Amino acid sequence: MTVEKYRRSGVLTFNDLKRNGLIPSYSRLQKRPVVLIECIENIPCNPCAYACPRGAIKIEGALINKPRVDFEVCNGCGICITKCPGLAIFVIDFNYTKTHVSIAMPYEFIPRPQPDAKVLCLDRNGNKVCYGRVVKLLDSQRFNRCAVVTVAVPKRFWKDVRHIRLI
Ligand code: SF4
Ligand code: SF4
């Protein structure tokens, strides 16, 4: 998708994120869990940068500048996920198992998906990608009504799955 098409559709592609330096290298993905920030708009927003206790996310200069991530500093803790008003932050554990990655994502709907539930996994357009299994649910009043759901999906879908639907 060209930049012009993205502007019309409002849906990011993997290549948009790569061009903006928001995809970790394959060798970094292999090491340990890591954050994926899907935010390339010049918007006046910065809770992600304040949320990270390790200083891995930086918004330098003007507030409207895009977030930058130091993937070597990030340890994949996921603290930043619920702090993003745009629901644009995910954490991937590429080596969750030999065959599956786990993807932690923000989830605001009720009811919450419970651990071990089979769910439908969707891409950024809301289209079906595959089925997945919920492996963790973090829900707390401190998260301001946004839970963190971690779902395991086959490795080949790590670039695509960004939301789930209960079935
Ligand atoms: S996952 Fe944790 S370490 Fe990584 S950017 Fe988010 S808050 Fe920082
Ligand atoms: S908090 Fe979310 S929407 Fe705001 S700059 Fe960070 S990633 Fe983008």
mmCIF file of C-alpha atoms in Angstrom, residues 34-114:
data_model
loop_
_atom_site.group_PDB
_atom_site.id
_atom_site.type_symbol
_atom_site.label_atom_id
_atom_site.label_comp_id
_atom_site.label_asym_id
_atom_site.label_seq_id
_atom_site.Cartn_x
_atom_site.Cartn_y
_atom_site.Cartn_z
ATOM 1 C CA VAL A 34 9.801 -6.990 22.581
ATOM 2 C CA VAL A 35 7.408 -4.125 22.032
ATOM 3 C CA LEU A 36 5.762 -3.300 18.706
ATOM 4 C CA ILE A 37 4.519 0.283 18.517
ATOM 5 C CA GLU A 38 2.151 0.852 15.622
ATOM 6 C CA CYS A 39 2.063 4.634 15.686
ATOM 7 C CA ILE A 40 3.375 6.645 12.749
ATOM 8 C CA GLU A 41 1.137 9.704 12.847
ATOM 9 C CA ASN A 42 2.439 13.077 13.938
ATOM 10 C CA ILE A 43 -0.009 13.467 16.794
ATOM 11 C CA PRO A 44 0.462 15.393 20.056
ATOM 12 C CA CYS A 45 0.701 12.379 22.340
ATOM 13 C CA ASN A 46 3.348 10.846 24.591
ATOM 14 C CA PRO A 47 2.015 8.602 27.423
ATOM 15 C CA CYS A 48 4.002 5.699 25.995
ATOM 16 C CA ALA A 49 7.287 7.509 26.559
ATOM 17 C CA TYR A 50 6.397 8.280 30.186
ATOM 18 C CA ALA A 51 5.080 4.758 30.814
ATOM 19 C CA CYS A 52 8.270 2.881 30.018
ATOM 20 C CA PRO A 53 10.335 2.391 33.182
ATOM 21 C CA ARG A 54 13.420 1.584 31.106
ATOM 22 C CA GLY A 55 13.288 4.634 28.853
ATOM 23 C CA ALA A 56 13.034 2.458 25.755
ATOM 24 C CA ILE A 57 10.449 4.730 24.104
ATOM 25 C CA LYS A 58 11.413 8.272 23.253
ATOM 26 C CA ILE A 59 9.573 11.140 21.623
ATOM 27 C CA GLU A 60 12.297 13.646 20.936
ATOM 28 C CA GLY A 61 11.825 17.320 20.240
ATOM 29 C CA ALA A 62 8.255 18.439 19.585
ATOM 30 C CA LEU A 63 5.336 16.557 21.145
ATOM 31 C CA ILE A 64 3.961 15.717 17.699
ATOM 32 C CA ASN A 65 7.051 13.747 16.751
ATOM 33 C CA LYS A 66 6.646 9.987 16.378
ATOM 34 C CA PRO A 67 7.770 7.554 19.065
ATOM 35 C CA ARG A 68 11.108 5.827 18.611
ATOM 36 C CA VAL A 69 11.991 2.555 20.301
ATOM 37 C CA ASP A 70 15.349 1.246 21.430
ATOM 38 C CA PHE A 71 14.629 -2.459 21.005
ATOM 39 C CA GLU A 72 17.764 -3.449 22.888
ATOM 40 C CA VAL A 73 16.595 -1.530 25.970
ATOM 41 C CA CYS A 74 13.020 -2.877 25.853
ATOM 42 C CA ASN A 75 12.539 -6.079 27.815
ATOM 43 C CA GLY A 76 8.971 -6.714 26.658
ATOM 44 C CA CYS A 77 7.407 -6.106 30.084
ATOM 45 C CA GLY A 78 4.200 -4.738 28.517
ATOM 46 C CA ILE A 79 3.681 -1.886 30.975
ATOM 47 C CA CYS A 80 3.232 0.558 28.109
ATOM 48 C CA ILE A 81 0.368 -1.375 26.456
ATOM 49 C CA THR A 82 -2.520 -0.004 28.510
ATOM 50 C CA LYS A 83 -1.106 3.539 28.620
ATOM 51 C CA CYS A 84 -1.592 4.150 24.906
ATOM 52 C CA PRO A 85 -4.914 5.898 24.129
ATOM 53 C CA GLY A 86 -4.589 4.746 20.522
ATOM 54 C CA LEU A 87 -4.423 1.029 21.466
ATOM 55 C CA ALA A 88 -1.346 0.937 19.274
ATOM 56 C CA ILE A 89 1.110 -0.998 21.448
ATOM 57 C CA PHE A 90 1.734 -4.751 21.390
ATOM 58 C CA VAL A 91 4.367 -7.083 22.815
ATOM 59 C CA ILE A 92 5.500 -10.110 20.903
ATOM 60 C CA ASP A 93 7.257 -13.179 22.267
ATOM 61 C CA PHE A 94 8.574 -14.707 19.098
ATOM 62 C CA ASN A 95 9.819 -17.858 20.817
ATOM 63 C CA TYR A 96 6.744 -18.558 22.908
ATOM 64 C CA THR A 97 6.904 -22.149 21.616
ATOM 65 C CA LYS A 98 8.633 -23.794 18.668
ATOM 66 C CA THR A 99 5.543 -23.309 16.543
ATOM 67 C CA HIS A 100 3.743 -20.320 18.052
ATOM 68 C CA VAL A 101 4.391 -16.701 18.954
ATOM 69 C CA SER A 102 2.478 -14.937 21.682
ATOM 70 C CA ILE A 103 1.134 -11.445 21.101
ATOM 71 C CA ALA A 104 0.003 -9.257 24.014
ATOM 72 C CA MET A 105 -2.541 -6.655 22.971
ATOM 73 C CA PRO A 106 -4.878 -4.057 24.499
ATOM 74 C CA TYR A 107 -8.509 -5.155 24.815
ATOM 75 C CA GLU A 108 -11.364 -2.880 25.865
ATOM 76 C CA PHE A 109 -14.431 -5.022 25.187
ATOM 77 C CA ILE A 110 -16.617 -6.842 27.701
ATOM 78 C CA PRO A 111 -16.706 -9.732 28.401
ATOM 79 C CA ARG A 112 -12.993 -10.319 28.611
ATOM 80 C CA PRO A 113 -11.572 -13.403 26.924
ATOM 81 C CA GLN A 114 -10.531 -15.921 29.531
#
